XYZ file of C-alpha atoms in Angstrom:
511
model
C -50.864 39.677 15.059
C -53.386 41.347 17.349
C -52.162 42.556 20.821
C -48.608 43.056 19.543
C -48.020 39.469 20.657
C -44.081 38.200 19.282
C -44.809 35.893 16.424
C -41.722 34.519 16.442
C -41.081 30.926 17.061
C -38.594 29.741 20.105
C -34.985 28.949 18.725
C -35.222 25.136 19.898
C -38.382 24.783 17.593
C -36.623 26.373 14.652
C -33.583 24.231 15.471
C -35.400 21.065 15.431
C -37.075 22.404 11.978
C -34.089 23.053 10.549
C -32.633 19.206 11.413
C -34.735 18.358 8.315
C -33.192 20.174 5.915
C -30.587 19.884 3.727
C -27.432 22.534 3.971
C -28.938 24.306 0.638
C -32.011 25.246 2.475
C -30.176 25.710 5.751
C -28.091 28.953 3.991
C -31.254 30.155 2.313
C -33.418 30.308 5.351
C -30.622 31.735 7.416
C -30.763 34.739 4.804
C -34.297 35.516 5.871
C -34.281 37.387 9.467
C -31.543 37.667 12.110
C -32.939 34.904 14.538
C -33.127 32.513 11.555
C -29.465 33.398 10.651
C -28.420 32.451 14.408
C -30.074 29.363 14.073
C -29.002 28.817 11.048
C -25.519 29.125 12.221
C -25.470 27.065 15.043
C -22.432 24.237 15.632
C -24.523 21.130 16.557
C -26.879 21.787 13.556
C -23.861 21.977 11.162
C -22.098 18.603 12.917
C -25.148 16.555 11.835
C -25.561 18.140 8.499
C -21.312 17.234 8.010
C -21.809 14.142 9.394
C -25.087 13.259 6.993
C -23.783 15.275 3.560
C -20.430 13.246 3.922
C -21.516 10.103 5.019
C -18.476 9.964 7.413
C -19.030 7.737 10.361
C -19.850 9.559 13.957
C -16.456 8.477 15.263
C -14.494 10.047 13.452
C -13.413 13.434 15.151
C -13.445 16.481 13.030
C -10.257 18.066 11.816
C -7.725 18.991 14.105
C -7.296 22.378 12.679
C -10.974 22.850 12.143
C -12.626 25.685 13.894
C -16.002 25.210 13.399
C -18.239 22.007 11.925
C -19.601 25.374 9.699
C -16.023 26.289 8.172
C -15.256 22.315 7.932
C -18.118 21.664 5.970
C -17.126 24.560 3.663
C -13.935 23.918 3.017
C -14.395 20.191 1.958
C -17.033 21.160 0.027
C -15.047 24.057 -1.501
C -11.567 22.777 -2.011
C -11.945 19.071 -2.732
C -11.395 18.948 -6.782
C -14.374 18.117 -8.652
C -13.680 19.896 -11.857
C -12.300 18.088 -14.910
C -9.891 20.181 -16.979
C -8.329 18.688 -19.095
C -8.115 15.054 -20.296
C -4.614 13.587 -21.159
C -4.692 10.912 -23.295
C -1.427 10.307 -24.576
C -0.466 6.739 -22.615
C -2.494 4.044 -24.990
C -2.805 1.654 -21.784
C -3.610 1.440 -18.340
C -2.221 4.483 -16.431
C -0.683 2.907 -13.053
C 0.633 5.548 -11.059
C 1.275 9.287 -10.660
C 3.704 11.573 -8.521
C 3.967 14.782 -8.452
C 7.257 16.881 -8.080
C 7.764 18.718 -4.487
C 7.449 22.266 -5.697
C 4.023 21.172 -7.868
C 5.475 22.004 -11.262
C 5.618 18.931 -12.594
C 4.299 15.208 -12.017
C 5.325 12.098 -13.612
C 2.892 8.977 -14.611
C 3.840 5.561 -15.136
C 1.543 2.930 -17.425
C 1.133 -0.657 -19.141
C 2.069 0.722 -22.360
C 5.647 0.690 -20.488
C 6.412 4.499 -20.623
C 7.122 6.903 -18.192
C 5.591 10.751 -18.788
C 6.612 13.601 -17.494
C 4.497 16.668 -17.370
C 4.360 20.172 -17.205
C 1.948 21.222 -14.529
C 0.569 24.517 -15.609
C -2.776 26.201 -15.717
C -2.565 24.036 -19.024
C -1.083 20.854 -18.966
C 1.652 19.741 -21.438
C 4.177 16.842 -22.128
C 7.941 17.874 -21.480
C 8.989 14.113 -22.088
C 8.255 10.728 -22.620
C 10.725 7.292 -22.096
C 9.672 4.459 -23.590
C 11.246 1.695 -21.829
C 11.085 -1.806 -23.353
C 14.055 -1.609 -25.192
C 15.412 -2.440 -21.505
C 13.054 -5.726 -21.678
C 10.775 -3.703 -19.228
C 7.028 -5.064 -19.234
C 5.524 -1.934 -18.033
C 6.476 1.024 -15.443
C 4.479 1.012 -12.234
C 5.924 3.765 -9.783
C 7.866 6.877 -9.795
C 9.415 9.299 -7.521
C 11.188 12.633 -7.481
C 13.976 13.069 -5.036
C 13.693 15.963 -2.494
C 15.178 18.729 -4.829
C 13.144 17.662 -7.842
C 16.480 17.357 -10.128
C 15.897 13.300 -10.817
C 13.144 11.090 -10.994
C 12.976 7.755 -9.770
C 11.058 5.062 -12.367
C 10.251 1.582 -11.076
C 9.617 -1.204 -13.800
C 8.549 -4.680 -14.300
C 10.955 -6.292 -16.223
C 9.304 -9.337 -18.986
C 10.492 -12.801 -18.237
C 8.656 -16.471 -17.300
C 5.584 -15.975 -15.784
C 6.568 -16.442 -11.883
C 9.736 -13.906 -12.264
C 9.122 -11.780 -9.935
C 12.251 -8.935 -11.095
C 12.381 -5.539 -11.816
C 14.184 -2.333 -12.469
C 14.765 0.995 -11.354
C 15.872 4.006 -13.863
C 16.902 7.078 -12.655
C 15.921 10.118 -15.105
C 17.576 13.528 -14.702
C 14.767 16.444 -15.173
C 17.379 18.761 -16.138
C 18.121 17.002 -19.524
C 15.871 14.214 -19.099
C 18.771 11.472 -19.882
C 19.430 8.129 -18.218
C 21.440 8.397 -15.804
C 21.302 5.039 -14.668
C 19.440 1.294 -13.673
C 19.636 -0.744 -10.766
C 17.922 -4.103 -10.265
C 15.370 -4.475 -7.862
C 13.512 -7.855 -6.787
C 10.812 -8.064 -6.025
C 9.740 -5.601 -8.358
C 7.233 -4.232 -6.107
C 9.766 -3.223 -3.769
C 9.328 -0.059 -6.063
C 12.472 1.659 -4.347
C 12.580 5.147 -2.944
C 15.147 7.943 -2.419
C 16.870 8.196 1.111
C 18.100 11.692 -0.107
C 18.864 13.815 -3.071
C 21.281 11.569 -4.841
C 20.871 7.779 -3.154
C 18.519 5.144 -4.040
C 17.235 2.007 -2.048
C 17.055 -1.082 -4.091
C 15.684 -4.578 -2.596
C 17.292 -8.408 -4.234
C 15.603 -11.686 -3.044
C 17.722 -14.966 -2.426
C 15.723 -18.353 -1.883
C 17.222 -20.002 1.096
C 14.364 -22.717 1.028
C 10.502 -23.352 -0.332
C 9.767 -21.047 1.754
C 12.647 -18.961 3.087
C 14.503 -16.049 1.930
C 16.477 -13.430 2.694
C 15.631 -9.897 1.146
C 18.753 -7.897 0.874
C 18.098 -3.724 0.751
C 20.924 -1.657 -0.880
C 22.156 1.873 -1.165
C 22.666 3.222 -4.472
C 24.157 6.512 -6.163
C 21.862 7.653 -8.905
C 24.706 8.687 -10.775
C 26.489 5.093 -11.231
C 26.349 4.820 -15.089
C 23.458 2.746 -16.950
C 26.041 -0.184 -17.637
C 27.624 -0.197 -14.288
C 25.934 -2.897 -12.424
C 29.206 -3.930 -11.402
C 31.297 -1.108 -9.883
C 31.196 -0.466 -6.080
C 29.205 2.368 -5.642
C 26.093 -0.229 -3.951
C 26.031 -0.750 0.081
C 24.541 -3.191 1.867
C 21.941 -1.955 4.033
C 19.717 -4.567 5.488
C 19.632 -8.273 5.158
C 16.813 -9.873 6.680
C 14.986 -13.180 6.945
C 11.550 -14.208 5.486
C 9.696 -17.182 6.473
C 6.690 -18.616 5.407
C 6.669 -17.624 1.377
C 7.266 -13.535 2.858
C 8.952 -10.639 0.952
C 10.042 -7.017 1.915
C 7.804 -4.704 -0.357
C 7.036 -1.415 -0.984
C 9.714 0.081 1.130
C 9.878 4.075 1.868
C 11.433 6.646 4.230
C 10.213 8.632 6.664
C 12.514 11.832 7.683
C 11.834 12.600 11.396
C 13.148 16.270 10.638
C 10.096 17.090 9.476
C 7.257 16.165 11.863
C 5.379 19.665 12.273
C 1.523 18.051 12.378
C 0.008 18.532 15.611
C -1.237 15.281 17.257
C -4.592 13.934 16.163
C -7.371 13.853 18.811
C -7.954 10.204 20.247
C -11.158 8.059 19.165
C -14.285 8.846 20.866
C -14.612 6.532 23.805
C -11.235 4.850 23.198
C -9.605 3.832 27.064
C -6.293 4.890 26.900
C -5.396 1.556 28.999
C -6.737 -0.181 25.933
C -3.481 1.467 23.929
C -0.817 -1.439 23.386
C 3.145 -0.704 25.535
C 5.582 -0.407 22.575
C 8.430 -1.060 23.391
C 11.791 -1.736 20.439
C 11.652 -5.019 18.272
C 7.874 -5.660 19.588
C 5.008 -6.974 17.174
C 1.619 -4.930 18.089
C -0.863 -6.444 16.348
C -3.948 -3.409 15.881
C -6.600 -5.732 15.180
C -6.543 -8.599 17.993
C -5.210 -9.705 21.234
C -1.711 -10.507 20.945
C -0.901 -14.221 21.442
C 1.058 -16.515 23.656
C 3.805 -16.396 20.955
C 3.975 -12.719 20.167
C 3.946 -12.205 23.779
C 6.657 -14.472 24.017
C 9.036 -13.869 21.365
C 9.845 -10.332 22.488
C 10.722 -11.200 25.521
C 13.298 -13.838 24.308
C 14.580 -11.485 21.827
C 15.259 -8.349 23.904
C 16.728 -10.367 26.731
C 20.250 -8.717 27.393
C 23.175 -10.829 26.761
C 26.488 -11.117 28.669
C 29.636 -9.634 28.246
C 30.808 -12.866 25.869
C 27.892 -13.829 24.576
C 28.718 -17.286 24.945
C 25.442 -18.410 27.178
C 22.775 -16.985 25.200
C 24.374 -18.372 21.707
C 24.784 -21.812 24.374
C 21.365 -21.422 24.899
C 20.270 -21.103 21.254
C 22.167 -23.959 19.657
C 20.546 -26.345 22.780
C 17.065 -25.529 21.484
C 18.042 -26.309 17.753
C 19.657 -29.461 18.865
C 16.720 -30.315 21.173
C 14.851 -29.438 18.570
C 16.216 -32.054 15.897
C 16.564 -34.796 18.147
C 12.978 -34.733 19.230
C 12.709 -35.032 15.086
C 14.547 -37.410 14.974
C 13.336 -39.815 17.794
C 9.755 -39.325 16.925
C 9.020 -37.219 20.577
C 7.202 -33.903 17.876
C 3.535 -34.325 17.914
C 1.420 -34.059 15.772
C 4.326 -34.679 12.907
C 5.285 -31.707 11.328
C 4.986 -31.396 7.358
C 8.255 -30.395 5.891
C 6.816 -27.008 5.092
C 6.540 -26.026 9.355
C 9.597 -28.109 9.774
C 11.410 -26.085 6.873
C 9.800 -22.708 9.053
C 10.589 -23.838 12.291
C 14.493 -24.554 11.281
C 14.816 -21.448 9.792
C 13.337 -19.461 12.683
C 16.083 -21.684 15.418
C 18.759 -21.026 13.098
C 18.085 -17.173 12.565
C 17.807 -16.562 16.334
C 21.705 -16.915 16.797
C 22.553 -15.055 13.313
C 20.585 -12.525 13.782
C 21.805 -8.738 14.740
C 19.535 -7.240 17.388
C 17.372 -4.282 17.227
C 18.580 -0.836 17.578
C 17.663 0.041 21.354
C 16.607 3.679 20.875
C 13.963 3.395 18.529
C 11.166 5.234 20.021
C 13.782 7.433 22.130
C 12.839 11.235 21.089
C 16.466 11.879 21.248
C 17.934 13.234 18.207
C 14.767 12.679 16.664
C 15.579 15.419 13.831
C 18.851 13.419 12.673
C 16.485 10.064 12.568
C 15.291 8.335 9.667
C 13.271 4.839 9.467
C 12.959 2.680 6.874
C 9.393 1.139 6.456
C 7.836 -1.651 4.529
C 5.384 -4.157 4.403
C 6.324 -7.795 5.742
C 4.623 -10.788 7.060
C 5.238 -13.818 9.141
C 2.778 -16.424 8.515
C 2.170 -15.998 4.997
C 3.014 -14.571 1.656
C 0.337 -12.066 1.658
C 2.347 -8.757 3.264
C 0.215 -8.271 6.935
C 2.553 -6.617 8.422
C 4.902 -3.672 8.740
C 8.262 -3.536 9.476
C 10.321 -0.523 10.821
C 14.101 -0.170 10.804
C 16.163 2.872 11.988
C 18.695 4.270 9.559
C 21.746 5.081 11.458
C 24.019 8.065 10.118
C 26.821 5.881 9.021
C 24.241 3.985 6.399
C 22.917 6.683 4.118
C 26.039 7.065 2.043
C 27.439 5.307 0.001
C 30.928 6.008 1.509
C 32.639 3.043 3.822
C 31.886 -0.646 3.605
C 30.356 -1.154 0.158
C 29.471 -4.778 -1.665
C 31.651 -7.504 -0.572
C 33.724 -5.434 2.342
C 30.735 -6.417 5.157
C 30.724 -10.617 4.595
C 32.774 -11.292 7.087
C 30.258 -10.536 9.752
C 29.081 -13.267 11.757
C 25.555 -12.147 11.454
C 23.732 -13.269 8.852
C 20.419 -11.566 9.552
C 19.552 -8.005 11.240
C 16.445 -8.152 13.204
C 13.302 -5.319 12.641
C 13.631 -2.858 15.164
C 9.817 -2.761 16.014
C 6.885 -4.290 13.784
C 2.735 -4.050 13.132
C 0.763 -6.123 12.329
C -2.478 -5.241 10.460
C -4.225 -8.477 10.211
C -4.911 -8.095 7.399
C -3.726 -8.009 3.404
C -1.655 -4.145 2.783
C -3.071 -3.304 0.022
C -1.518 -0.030 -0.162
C 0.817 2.494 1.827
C 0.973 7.025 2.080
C 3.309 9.229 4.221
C 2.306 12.199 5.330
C 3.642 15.022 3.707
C 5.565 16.164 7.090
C 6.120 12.097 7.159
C 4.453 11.918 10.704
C 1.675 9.175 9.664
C 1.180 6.224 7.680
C -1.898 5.689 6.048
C -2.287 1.891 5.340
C -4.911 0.222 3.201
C -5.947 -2.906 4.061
C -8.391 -5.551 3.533
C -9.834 -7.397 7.455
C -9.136 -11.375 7.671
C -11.721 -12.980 9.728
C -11.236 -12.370 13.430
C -10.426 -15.458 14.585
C -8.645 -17.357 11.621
C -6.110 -19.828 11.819
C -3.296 -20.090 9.011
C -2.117 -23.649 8.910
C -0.676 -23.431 5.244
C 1.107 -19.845 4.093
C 0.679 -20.452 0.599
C -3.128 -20.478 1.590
C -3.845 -16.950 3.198
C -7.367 -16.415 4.711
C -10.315 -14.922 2.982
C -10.102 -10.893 2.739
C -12.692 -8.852 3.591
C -14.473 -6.622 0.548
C -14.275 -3.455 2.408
C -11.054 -1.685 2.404
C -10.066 -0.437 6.059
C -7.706 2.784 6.381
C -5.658 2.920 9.011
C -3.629 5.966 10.707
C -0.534 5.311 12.204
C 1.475 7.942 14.064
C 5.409 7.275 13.559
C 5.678 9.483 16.501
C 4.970 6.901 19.384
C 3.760 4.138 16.946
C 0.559 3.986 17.627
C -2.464 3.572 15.412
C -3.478 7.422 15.634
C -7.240 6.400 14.349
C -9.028 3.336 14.631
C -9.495 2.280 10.820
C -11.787 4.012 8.356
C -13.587 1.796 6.385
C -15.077 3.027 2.897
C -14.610 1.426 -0.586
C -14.870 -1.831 -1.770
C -12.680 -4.219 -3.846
C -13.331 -7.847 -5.049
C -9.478 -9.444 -5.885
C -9.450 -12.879 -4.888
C -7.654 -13.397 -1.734
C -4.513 -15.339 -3.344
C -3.756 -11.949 -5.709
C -0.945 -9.663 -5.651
C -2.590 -6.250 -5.992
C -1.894 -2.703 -4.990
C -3.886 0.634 -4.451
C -1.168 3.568 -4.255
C -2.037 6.673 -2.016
C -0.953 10.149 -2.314
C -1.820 12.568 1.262
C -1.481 15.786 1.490
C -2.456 18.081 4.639
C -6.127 17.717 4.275
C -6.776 14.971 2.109
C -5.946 11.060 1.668
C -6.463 9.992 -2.354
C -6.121 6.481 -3.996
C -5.364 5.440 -7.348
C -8.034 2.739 -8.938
C-alpha cells in the first residue's frame, strides 16, 4: 500500500466476518497473523459458534466448571465418544440395559434373550460370565446394579406368567465367584430394586386393596439370604404406602447425602427467583403448572400439628368419612360419583387417619452426611407414574437388624405418608443420579397444559418430545428448567422406559 497506510482491517469488521464461519475456518484463519488469532479467540465469537455447532438452546448456561465458551467447545468436541471399538455381539436379542462397576473395570448388560453378561472392561473387551436365567421362569433381565464395593451385582428380571402379571425377581450375583447368592421377589417388576449399601437390597410387593387401590410395600433385604430362603427373617419392612387411582411405586433408588461435592448450578437466564416454589416437608410442587386449590390444600391439612392425645384430629377425621357416607347415602353428592371416584375418595378419608406423618426434618441440612432418601416415581391421578416421591431413610432402617417381617403389624398405622413429593406433569419415562447423587435427571414426556383427568385408567395424550429435567436434592428444586431434545412415539396408555446413566459432564440414554 502506498503512503505506508495500515492495511489492516478494524477488529469489529473481522469479528463480524468471522460470525459466518464455521469453527474449522475460525482455527485456520486465526493461524494466519496475530490480530486474526485475537479475533479468532475471542469469547462472544466462540458462545455463538457453541451455541450453533451444538444446537443447544440459548438458555441453557454453559458449564459450571467451564472457563471459557473456547475450552467448552473443545472439550465436548474432544471427549464425547464417537469412536466404535469394538462390537459385542454375544446377547442374540434386544440388549436392555447396561451398568458399569464403580471402579470402571467391569460393566454388566441385561437383554430379552433373558441373560445377564458380565464384562471385562479393558482396552479390549471380553466376557468373564454369562447367567442364563429362565430356568428361574424369568422372561428376560432388564436392570442391573453393582453395590458400592463392586463385590455383588444386583440383576432385576421379569418373571413369565399371564399376560397382566406384573412380577418379577431380583438375583444377587457375587463377582468374586460369580455364584447365586440369592433371589428376592419384587412386584412390580419395574421397581427394578437397588442397593442401600454394600450388602442390603430394596425389594417392592404390591397388594390390591380395591380396582384401583393398593398398597406397595418396600423391603430390606440381605444379599446373602440363600436362593431358597424366601421364608427366613432376614426381610424388613421399610415403607408401606397407599396408591390410588390404578398408581404403583417404581423404579425406586437411593441417594447418599454423604456425597454431595457438585457445586450449585447457575440459575436459568431470566428466571425470578420469587417465581421458585416454598418447599416445605410432605408438600407436592408441581414444576410444570400452578398448583391447585387441592394441592394447596392438602398440605396444609396434613402438616397441621396434632395434640398431645391425638384424639381431636383422629375426631376430626372419622366426622369427614362419616359425613362423607351419609351425604352418599341420602343422595346430598352432586353430580353422583361413579364407583371408581367413590372407590378413590374412600380410600383417600380412610388413609388420612392410618397414615404415619412425614418426617419433619427433611430439607433440614442437619446431619445431612448421615442422610439418605429413598426416591421413586408415583402418581396420584393416574396409573401413568407423574410424579416423584421422596422418603428419608432413618438410621434405624438400613439394617436388617430389629423389627423384621411380622414383628411391626401391630402398629396402628397402616400407611406412612411421603415426606415431600414432585410432580412432573407429565409421563417419567426415565430416572439418573448424579454420580455425587446431588441431582436427578428425569425424562419425561409434557401432558397438555391444561388437561383434566376424569378417568385414571385414561391418562392424557403425551407429548413427542422428551423433556429433561434437573432436580437438585439439595433444596429440591428443579435446578434447570427442562431440556427438551429427542423424540419418541409410544402411545400414551404404554408402559415404557428410557434408562440414564450421568456422569460429571455428560447425561446418556439407552434406546
Amino acid at each position: 500500500m502506498d503512503g505506508g497506510v495500515n492495511p489492516l482491517l478494524p477488529d469489529s469488521i473481522l469479528f463480524e466476518i468471522f460470525l459466518y464461519l464455521d469453527y474449522k475456518d475460525v482455527l485456520s484463519v486465526g493461524q494466519a497473523c496475530r490480530q486474526w488469532h485475537a479475533v479468532a479467540q475471542d469469547e462472544v465469537l466462540w458462545k455463538e459458534l457453541f451455541y450453533r455447532y451444538y444446537s443447544v438452546a440459548r438458555d441453557v448456561p454453559r458449564h459450571p466448571a467451564a472457563v471459557s465458551w473456547y475450552g467448552e467447545f473443545q472439550r465436548l468436541y474432544d471427549t464425547i465418544p464417537c469412536v466404535e471399538v469394538q462390537t459385542l455381539k454375544e446377547h442374540s436379542d434386544q440388549v436392555l440395559h447396561l451398568s458399569f462397576s464403580h471402579n470402571g473395570y467391569m460393566f454388566a448388560s441385561c437383554s430379552k434373550d433373558c441373560t445377564v453378561k458380565i464384562w471385562n472392561n479393558d482396552l479390549e473387551f471380553s466376557l468373564l460370565h454369562s447367567s442364563n436365567m429362565k430356568k428361574f421362569n424369568w422372561g428376560y433381565t432388564q436392570f442391573s446394579q453393582f453395590n458400592a464395593d463392586d463385590s455383588l451385582l444386583l440383576v432385576s428380571g421379569v418373571f413369565l406368567g399371564p399376560r397382566t402379571s406384573s412380577s418379577g425377581e431380583i438375583a444377587v450375583i457375587s463377582l468374586d465367584n460369580f455364584t447365586l447368592l440369592s433371589r428376592v421377589r419384587n412386584k412390580p417388576y419395574d421397581v427394578f430394586g437397588c442397593w442401600l449399601n454394600e450388602t442390603n437390597l430394596i425389594s417392592g410387593n404390591l397388594h390390591r386393596i380395591g380396582y384401583l387401590t393398593s398398597c406397595s410395600v418396600l423391603w430390606l433385604n440381605n444379599a446373602f439370604q440363600g436362593v431358597e430362603s424366601e421364608n427366613m427373617n432376614v426381610v424388613k419392612r421399610l415403607f408401606k404406602l397407599q396408591n390410588l387411582n390404578a398408581s404403583t411405586i417404581r423404579t425406586v433408588m437411593v441417594v447418599d447425602c454423604s456425597r454431595y461435592d457438585s457445586p450449585d448450578l447457575p440459575p436459568n437466564q431470566g428466571e425470578q427467583s420469587t417465581s421458585d416454589p416454598v418447599l416445605v416437608p410432605h408438600q407436592t410442587t408441581d414444576l410444570c403448572s400452578d398448583s391447585e386449590e387441592e394441592e394447596e390444600e392438602e398440605p396444609k391439612q396434613q402438616t397441621t400439628p396434632e395434640d398431645s392425645t391425638g384424639a381431636k384430629s383422629e375426631a376430626k377425621r372419622e366426622d369427614g368419612l362419616d359425613r362423607f357416607l351419609t351425604d352418599i347415602i341420602e343422595g346430598r353428592i352432586r353430580p353422583v360419583m361413579t364407583e371408581l371416584e367413590m372407590e378413590t375418595k374412600v380410600a383417600q378419608l380412610l388413609a388420612q387417619n392410618r397414615t404415619k406423618p412425614p418426617e419433619p426434618n427433611l430439607l433440614s441440612m442437619e446431619g445431612c452426611s448421615q442422610k439418605k432418601y429413598l426416591i421413586f416415581t408415583t402418581g396420584c391421578l393416574t396409573y401413568s407414574p407423574h410424579q416423584i416421591g421422596i422418603k428419608q431413610i432413618l438410621p434405624h432402617q438400613m439394617t436388617t437388624a430389629g423389627p423384621v417381617l411380622g414383628e411391626e403389624r401391630e402398629s396402628d398405622k397402616f400407611f406412612d405418608s411421603l415426606d415431600h413429593v414432585i410432580d412432573i406433569h407429565g409421563h417419567i419415562i426415565g430416572m439418573g443420579l448424579s454420580p455425587d447423587h446431588r441431582y436427578l435427571y428425569v425424562n419425561s414426556r409434557a401432558w397438555p397444559q391444561d388437561c383434566i383427568i376424569s378417568d385414571p385408567l385414561q391418562p392424557p395424550p403425551i407429548a413427542e418430545e422428551i423433556d429433561l429435567h434437573v432436580l437438585d436434592l439439595k433444596t429440591m428444586k428443579e435446578a434447570k428448567r427442562a431440556l427438551r431434545a429427542h423424540r419418541a412415539y409410544t402411545p400414551s396408555d404404554d408402559f415404557f422406559f428410557i434408562f440414564l446413566d450421568v456422569s460429571r459432564d455428560f447425561v446418556a440414554r439407552y434406546y
